[in-house]
PDB file of N, CA and C in Angstrom:
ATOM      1  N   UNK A   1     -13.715 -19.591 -19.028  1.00 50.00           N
ATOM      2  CA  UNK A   1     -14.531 -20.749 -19.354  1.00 50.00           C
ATOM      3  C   UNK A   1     -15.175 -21.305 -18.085  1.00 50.00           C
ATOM      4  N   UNK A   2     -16.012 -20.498 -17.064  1.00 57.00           N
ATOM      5  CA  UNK A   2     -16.545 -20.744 -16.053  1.00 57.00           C
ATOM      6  C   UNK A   2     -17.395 -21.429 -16.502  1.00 57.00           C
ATOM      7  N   UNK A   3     -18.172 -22.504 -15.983  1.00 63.00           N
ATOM      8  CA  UNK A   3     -18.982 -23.574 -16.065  1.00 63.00           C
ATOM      9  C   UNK A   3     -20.364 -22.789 -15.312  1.00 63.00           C
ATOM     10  N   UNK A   4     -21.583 -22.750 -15.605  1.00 72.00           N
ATOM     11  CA  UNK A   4     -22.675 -21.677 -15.413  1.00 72.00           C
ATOM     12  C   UNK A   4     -22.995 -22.895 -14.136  1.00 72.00           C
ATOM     13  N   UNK A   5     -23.846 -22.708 -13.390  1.00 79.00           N
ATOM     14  CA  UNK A   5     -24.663 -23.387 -12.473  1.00 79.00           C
ATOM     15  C   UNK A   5     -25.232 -24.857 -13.067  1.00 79.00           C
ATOM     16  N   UNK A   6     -26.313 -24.964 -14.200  1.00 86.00           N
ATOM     17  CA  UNK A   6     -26.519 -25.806 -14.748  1.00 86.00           C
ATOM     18  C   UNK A   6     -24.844 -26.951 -14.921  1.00 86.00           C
ATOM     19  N   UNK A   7     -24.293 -26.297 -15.856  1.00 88.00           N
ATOM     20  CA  UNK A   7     -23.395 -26.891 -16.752  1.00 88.00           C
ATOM     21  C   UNK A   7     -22.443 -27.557 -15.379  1.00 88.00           C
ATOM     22  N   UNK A   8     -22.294 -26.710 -14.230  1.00 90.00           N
ATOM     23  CA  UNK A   8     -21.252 -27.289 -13.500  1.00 90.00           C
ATOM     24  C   UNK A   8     -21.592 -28.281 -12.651  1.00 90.00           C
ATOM     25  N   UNK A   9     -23.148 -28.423 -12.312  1.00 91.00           N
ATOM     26  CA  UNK A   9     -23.750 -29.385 -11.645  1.00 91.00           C
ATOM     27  C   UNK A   9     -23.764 -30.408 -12.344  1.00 91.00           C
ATOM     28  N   UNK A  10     -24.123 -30.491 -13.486  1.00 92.00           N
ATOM     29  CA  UNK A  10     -24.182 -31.833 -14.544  1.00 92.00           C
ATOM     30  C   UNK A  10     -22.751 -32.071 -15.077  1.00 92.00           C
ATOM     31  N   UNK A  11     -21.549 -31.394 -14.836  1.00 92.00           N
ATOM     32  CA  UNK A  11     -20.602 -32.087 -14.840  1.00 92.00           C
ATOM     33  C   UNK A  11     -19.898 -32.515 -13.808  1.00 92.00           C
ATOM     34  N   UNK A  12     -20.332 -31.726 -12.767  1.00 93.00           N
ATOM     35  CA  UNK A  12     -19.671 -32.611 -11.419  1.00 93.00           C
ATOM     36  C   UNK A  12     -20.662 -33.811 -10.969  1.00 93.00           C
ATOM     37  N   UNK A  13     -21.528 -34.322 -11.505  1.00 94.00           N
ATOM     38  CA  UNK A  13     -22.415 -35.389 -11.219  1.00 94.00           C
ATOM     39  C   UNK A  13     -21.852 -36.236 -11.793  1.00 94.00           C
ATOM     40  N   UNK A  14     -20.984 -36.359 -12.996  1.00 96.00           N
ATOM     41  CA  UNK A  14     -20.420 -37.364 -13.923  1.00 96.00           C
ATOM     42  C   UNK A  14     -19.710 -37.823 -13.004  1.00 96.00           C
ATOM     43  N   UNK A  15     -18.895 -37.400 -12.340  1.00 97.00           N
ATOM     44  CA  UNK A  15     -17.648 -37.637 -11.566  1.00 97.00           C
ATOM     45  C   UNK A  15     -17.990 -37.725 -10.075  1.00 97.00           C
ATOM     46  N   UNK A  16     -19.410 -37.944  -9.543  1.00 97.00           N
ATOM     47  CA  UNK A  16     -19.338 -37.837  -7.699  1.00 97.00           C
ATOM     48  C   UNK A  16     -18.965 -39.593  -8.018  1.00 97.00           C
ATOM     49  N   UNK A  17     -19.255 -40.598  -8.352  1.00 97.00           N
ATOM     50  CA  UNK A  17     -18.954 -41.677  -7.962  1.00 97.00           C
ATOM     51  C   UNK A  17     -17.326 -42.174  -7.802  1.00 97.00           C
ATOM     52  N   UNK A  18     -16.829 -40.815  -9.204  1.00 97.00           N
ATOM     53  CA  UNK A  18     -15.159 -42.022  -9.158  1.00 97.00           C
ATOM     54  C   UNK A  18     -14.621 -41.000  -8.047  1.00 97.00           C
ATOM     55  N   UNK A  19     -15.122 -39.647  -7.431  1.00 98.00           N
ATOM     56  CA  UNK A  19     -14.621 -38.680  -6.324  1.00 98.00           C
ATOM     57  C   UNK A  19     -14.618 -39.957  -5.312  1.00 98.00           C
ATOM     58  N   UNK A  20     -15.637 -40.692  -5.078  1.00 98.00           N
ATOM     59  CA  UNK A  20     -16.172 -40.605  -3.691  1.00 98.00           C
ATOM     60  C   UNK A  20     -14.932 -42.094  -3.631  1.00 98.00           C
ATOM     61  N   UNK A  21     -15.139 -42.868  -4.286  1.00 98.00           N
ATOM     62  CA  UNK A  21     -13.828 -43.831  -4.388  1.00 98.00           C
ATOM     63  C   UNK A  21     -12.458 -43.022  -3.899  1.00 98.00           C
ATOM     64  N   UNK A  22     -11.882 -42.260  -4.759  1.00 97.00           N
ATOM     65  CA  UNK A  22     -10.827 -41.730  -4.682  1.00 97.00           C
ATOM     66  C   UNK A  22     -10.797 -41.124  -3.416  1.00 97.00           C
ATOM     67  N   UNK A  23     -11.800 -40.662  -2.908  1.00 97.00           N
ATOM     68  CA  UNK A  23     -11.596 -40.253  -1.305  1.00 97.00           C
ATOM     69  C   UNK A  23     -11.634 -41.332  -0.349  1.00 97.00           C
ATOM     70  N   UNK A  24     -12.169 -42.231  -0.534  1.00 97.00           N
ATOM     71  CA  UNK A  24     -12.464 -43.435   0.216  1.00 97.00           C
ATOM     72  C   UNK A  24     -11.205 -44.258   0.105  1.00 97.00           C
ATOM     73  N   UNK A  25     -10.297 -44.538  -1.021  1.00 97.00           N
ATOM     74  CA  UNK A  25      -9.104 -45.187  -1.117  1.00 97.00           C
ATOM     75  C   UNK A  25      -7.974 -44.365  -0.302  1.00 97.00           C
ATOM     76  N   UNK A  26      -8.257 -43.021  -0.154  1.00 96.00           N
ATOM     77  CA  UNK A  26      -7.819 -42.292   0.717  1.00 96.00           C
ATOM     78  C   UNK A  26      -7.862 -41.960   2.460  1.00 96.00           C
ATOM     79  N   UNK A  27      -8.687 -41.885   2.636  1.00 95.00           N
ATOM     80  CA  UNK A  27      -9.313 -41.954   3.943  1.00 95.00           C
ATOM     81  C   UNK A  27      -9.346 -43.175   4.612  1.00 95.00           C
ATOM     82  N   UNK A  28     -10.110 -44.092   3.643  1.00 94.00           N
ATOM     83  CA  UNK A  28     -11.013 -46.020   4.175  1.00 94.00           C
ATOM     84  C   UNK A  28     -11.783 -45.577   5.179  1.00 94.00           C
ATOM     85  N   UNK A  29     -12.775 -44.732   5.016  1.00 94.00           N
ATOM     86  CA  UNK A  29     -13.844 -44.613   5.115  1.00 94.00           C
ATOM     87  C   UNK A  29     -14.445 -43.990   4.632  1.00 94.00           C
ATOM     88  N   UNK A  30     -15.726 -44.705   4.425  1.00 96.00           N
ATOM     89  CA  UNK A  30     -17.295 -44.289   3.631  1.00 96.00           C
ATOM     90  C   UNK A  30     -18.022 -43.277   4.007  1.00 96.00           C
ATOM     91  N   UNK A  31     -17.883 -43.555   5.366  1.00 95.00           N
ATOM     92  CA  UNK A  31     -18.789 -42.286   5.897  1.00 95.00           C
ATOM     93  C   UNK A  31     -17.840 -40.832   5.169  1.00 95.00           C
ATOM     94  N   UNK A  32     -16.139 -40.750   5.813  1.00 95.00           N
ATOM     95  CA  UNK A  32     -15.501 -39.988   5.412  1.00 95.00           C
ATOM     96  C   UNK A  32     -15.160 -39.678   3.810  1.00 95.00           C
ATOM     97  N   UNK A  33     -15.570 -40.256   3.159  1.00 97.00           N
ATOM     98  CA  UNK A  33     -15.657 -40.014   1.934  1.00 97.00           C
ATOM     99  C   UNK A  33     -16.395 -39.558   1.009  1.00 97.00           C
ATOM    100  N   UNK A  34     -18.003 -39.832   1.157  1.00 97.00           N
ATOM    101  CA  UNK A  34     -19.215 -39.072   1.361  1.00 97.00           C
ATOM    102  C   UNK A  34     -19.031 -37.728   1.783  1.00 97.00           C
ATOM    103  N   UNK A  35     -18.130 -37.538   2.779  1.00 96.00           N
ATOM    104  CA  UNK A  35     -18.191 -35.832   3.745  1.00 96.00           C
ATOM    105  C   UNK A  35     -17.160 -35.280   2.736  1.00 96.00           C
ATOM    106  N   UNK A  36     -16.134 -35.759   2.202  1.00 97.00           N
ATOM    107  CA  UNK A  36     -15.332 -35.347   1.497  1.00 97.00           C
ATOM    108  C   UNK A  36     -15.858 -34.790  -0.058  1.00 97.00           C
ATOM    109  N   UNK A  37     -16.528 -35.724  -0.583  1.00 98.00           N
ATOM    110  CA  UNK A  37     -17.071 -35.338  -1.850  1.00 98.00           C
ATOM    111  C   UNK A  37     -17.981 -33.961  -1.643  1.00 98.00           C
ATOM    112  N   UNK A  38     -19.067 -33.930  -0.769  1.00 97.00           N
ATOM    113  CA  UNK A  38     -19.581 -33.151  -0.569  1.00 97.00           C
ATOM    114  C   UNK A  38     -18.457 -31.835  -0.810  1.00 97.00           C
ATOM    115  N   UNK A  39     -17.970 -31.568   0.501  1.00 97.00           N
ATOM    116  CA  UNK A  39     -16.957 -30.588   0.797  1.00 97.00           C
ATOM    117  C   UNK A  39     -15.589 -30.409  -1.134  1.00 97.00           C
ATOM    118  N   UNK A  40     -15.432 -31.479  -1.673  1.00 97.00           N
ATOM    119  CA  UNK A  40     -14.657 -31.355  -3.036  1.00 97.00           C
ATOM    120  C   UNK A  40     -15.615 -30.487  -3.763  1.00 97.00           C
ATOM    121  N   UNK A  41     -17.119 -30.981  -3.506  1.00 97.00           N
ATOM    122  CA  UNK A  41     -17.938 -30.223  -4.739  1.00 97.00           C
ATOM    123  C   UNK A  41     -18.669 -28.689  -3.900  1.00 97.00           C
ATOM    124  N   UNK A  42     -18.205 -28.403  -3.042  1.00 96.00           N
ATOM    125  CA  UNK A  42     -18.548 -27.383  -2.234  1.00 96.00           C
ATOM    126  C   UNK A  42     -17.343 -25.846  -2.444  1.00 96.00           C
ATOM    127  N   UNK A  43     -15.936 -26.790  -2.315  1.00 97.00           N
ATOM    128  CA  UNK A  43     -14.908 -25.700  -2.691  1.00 97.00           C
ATOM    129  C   UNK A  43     -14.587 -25.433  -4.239  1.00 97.00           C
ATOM    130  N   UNK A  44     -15.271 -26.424  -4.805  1.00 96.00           N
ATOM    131  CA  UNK A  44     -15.346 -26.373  -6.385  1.00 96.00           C
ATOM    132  C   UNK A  44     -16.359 -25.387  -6.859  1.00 96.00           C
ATOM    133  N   UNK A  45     -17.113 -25.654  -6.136  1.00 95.00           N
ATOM    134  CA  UNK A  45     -18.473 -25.052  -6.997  1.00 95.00           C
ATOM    135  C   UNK A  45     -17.970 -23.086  -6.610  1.00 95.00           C
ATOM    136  N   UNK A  46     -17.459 -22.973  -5.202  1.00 95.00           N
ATOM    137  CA  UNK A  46     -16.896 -21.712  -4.899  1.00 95.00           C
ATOM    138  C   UNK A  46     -15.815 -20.952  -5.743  1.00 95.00           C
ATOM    139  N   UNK A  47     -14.951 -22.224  -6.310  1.00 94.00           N
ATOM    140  CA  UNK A  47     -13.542 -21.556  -6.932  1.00 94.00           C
ATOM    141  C   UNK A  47     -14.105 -22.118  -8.207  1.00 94.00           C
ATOM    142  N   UNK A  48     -15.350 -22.127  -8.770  1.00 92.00           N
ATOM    143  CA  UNK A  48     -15.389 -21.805  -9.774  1.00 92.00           C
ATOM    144  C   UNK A  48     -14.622 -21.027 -10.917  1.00 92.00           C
ATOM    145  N   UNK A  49     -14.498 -19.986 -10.653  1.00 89.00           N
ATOM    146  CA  UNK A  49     -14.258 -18.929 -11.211  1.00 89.00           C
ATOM    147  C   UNK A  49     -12.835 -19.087 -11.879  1.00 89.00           C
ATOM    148  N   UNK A  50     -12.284 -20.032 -10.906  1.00 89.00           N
ATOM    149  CA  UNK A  50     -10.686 -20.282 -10.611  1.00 89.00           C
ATOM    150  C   UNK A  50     -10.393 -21.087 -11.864  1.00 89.00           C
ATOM    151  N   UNK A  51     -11.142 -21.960 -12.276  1.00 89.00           N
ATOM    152  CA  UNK A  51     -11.299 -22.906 -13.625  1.00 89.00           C
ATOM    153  C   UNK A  51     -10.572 -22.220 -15.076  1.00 89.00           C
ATOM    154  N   UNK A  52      -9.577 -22.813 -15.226  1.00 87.00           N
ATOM    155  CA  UNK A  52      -9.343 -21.970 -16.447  1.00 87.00           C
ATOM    156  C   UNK A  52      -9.488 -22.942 -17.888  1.00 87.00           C
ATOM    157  N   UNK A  53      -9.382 -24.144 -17.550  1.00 88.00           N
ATOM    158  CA  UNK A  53     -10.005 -25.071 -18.654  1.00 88.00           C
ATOM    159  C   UNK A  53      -8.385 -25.618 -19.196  1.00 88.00           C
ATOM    160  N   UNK A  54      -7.355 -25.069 -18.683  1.00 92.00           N
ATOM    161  CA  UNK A  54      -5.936 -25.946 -19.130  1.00 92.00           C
ATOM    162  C   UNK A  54      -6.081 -27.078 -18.488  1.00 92.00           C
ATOM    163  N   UNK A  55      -6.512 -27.618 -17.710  1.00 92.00           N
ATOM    164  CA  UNK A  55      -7.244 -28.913 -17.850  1.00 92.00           C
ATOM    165  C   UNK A  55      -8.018 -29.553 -17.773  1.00 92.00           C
ATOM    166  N   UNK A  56      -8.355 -30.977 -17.723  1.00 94.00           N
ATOM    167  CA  UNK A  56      -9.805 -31.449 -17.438  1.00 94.00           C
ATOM    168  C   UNK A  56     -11.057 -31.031 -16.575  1.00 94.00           C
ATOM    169  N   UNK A  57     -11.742 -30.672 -16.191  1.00 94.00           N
ATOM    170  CA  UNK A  57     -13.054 -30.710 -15.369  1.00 94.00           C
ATOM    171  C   UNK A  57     -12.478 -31.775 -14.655  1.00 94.00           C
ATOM    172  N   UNK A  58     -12.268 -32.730 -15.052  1.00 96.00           N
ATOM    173  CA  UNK A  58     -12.148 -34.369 -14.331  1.00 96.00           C
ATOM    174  C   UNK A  58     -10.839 -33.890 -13.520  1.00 96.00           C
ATOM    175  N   UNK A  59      -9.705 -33.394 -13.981  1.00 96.00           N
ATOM    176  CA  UNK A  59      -8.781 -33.125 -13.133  1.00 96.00           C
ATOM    177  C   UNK A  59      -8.504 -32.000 -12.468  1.00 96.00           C
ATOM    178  N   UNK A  60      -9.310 -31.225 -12.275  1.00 96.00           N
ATOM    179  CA  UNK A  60      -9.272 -30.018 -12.023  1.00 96.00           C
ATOM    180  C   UNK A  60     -10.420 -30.788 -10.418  1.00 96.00           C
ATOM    181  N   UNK A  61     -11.657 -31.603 -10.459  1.00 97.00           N
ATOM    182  CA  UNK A  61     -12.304 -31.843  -9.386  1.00 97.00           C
ATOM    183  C   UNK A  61     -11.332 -32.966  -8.264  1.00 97.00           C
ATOM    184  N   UNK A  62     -10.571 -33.715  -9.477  1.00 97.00           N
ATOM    185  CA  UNK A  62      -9.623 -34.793  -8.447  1.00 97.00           C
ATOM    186  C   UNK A  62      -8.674 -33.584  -7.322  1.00 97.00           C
ATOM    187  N   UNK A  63      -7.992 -32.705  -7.704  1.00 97.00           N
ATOM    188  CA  UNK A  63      -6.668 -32.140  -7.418  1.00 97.00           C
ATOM    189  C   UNK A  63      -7.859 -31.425  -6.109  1.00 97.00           C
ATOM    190  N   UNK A  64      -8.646 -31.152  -6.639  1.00 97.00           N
ATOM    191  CA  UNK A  64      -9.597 -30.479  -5.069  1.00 97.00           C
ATOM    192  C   UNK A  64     -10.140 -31.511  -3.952  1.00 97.00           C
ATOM    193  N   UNK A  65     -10.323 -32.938  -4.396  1.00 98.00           N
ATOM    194  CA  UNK A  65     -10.431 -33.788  -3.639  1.00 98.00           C
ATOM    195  C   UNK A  65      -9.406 -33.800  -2.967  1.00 98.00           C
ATOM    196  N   UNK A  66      -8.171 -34.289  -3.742  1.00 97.00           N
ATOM    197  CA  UNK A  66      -6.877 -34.690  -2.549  1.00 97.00           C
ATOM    198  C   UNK A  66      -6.872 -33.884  -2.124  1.00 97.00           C
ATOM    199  N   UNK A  67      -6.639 -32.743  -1.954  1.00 97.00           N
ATOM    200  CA  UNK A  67      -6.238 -31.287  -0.971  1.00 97.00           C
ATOM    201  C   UNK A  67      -7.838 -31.249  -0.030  1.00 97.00           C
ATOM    202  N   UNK A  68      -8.896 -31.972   0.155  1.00 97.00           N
ATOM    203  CA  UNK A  68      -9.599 -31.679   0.893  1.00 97.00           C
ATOM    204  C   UNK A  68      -9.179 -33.101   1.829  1.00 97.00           C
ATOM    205  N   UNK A  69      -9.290 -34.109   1.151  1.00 96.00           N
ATOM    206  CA  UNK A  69      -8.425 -35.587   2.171  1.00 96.00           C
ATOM    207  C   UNK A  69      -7.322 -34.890   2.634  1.00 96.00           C
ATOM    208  N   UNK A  70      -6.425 -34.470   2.170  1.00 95.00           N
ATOM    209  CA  UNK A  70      -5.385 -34.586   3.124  1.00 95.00           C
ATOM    210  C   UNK A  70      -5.706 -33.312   3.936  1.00 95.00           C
ATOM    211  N   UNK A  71      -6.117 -32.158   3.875  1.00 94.00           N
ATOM    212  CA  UNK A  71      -6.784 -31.203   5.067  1.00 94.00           C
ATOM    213  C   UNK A  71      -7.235 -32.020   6.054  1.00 94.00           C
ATOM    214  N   UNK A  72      -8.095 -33.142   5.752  1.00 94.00           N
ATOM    215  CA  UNK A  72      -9.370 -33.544   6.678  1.00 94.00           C
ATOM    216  C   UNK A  72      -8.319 -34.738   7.642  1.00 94.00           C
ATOM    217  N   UNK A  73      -7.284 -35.415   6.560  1.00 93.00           N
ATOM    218  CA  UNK A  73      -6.184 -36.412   7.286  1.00 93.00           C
ATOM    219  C   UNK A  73      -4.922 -35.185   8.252  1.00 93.00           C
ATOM    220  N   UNK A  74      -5.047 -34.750   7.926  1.00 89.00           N
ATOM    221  CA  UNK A  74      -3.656 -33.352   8.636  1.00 89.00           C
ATOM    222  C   UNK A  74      -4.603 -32.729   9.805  1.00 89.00           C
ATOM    223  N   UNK A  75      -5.935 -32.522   9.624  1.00 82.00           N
ATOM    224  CA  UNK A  75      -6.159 -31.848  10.795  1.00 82.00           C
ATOM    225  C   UNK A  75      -6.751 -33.614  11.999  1.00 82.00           C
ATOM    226  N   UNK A  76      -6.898 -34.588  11.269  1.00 68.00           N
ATOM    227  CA  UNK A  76      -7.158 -35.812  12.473  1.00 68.00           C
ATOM    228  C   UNK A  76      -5.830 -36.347  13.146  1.00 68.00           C
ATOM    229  N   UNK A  77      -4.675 -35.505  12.339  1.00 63.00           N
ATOM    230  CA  UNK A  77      -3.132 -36.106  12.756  1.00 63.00           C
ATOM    231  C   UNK A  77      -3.252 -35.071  14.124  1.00 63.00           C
ATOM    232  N   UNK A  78      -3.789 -33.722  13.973  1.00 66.00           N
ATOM    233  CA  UNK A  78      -3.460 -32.625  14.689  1.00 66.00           C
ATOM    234  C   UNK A  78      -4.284 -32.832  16.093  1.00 66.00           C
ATOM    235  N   UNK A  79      -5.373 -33.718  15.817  1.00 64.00           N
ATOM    236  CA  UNK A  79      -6.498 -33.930  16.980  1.00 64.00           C
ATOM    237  C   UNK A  79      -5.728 -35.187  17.978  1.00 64.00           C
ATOM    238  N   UNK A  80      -5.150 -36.005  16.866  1.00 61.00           N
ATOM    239  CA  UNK A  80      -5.117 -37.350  17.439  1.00 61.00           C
ATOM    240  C   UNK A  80      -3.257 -36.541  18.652  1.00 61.00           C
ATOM    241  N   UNK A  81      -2.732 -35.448  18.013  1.00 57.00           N
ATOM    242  CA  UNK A  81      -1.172 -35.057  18.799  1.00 57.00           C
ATOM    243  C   UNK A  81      -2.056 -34.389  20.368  1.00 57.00           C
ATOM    244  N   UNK A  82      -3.114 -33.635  20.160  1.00 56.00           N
ATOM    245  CA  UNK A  82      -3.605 -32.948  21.343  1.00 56.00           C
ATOM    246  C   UNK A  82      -3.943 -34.009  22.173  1.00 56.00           C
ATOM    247  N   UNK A  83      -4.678 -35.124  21.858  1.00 58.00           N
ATOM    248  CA  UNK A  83      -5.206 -36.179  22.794  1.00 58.00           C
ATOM    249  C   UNK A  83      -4.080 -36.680  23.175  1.00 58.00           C
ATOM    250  N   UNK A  84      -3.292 -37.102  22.591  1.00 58.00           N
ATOM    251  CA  UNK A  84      -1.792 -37.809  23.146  1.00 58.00           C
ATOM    252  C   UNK A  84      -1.220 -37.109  23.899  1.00 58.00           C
ATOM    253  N   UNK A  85      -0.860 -35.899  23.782  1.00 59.00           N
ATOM    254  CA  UNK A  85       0.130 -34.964  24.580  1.00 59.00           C
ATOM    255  C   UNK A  85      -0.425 -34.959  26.317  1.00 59.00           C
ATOM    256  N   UNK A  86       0.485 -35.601  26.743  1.00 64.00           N
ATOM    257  CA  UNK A  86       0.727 -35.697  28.374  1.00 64.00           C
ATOM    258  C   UNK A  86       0.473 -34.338  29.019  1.00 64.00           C
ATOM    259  N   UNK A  87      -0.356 -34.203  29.894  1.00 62.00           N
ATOM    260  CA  UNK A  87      -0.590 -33.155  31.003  1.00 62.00           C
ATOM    261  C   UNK A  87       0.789 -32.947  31.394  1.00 62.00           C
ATOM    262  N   UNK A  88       1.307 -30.791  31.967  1.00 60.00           N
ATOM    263  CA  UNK A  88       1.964 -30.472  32.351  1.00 60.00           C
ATOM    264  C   UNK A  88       1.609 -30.253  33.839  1.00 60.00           C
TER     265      UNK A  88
END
């Protein structure tokens, strides 16, 4: 039950506003949340294929949001340990 090009664009449009919240309540930031949606509807639109329809469209785009916030929060934890770490 792959969603064709048309069909998957006009249903991930239903949902960029409550994404971009849900990344933003995540992150608390706008700018970063914007970059996030993008990137949710970027690995979505790729793992298309992956869609098997046991559940929502709606929950199937959330579960790719969080796993792109917390990538984007796990790799600023990983930036913020290199800047901290004391010269040998």
């Amino acid at each position: 039950m792959t969603p064709d090009g048309k069909e998957f664009s006009a249903q991930a449009e239903l949902y960029r506003d409550e994404l971009r919240v849900h990344c933003y309540r995540m992150m608390g930031s706008y700018a970063d949340a914007e970059d996030l949606v993008q990137e949710t509807l970027l690995r979505a639109w790729r793992k298309r294929d992956s869609f098997e329809g046991r559940a929502s469209f709606r929950a199937w785009l959330y579960k790719i949001a969080t796993n792109a916030c917390l990538d984007a929060l796990d790799g600023a934890a990983r930036r913020r340990e290199l800047v901290a770490a004391p010269d040998r």
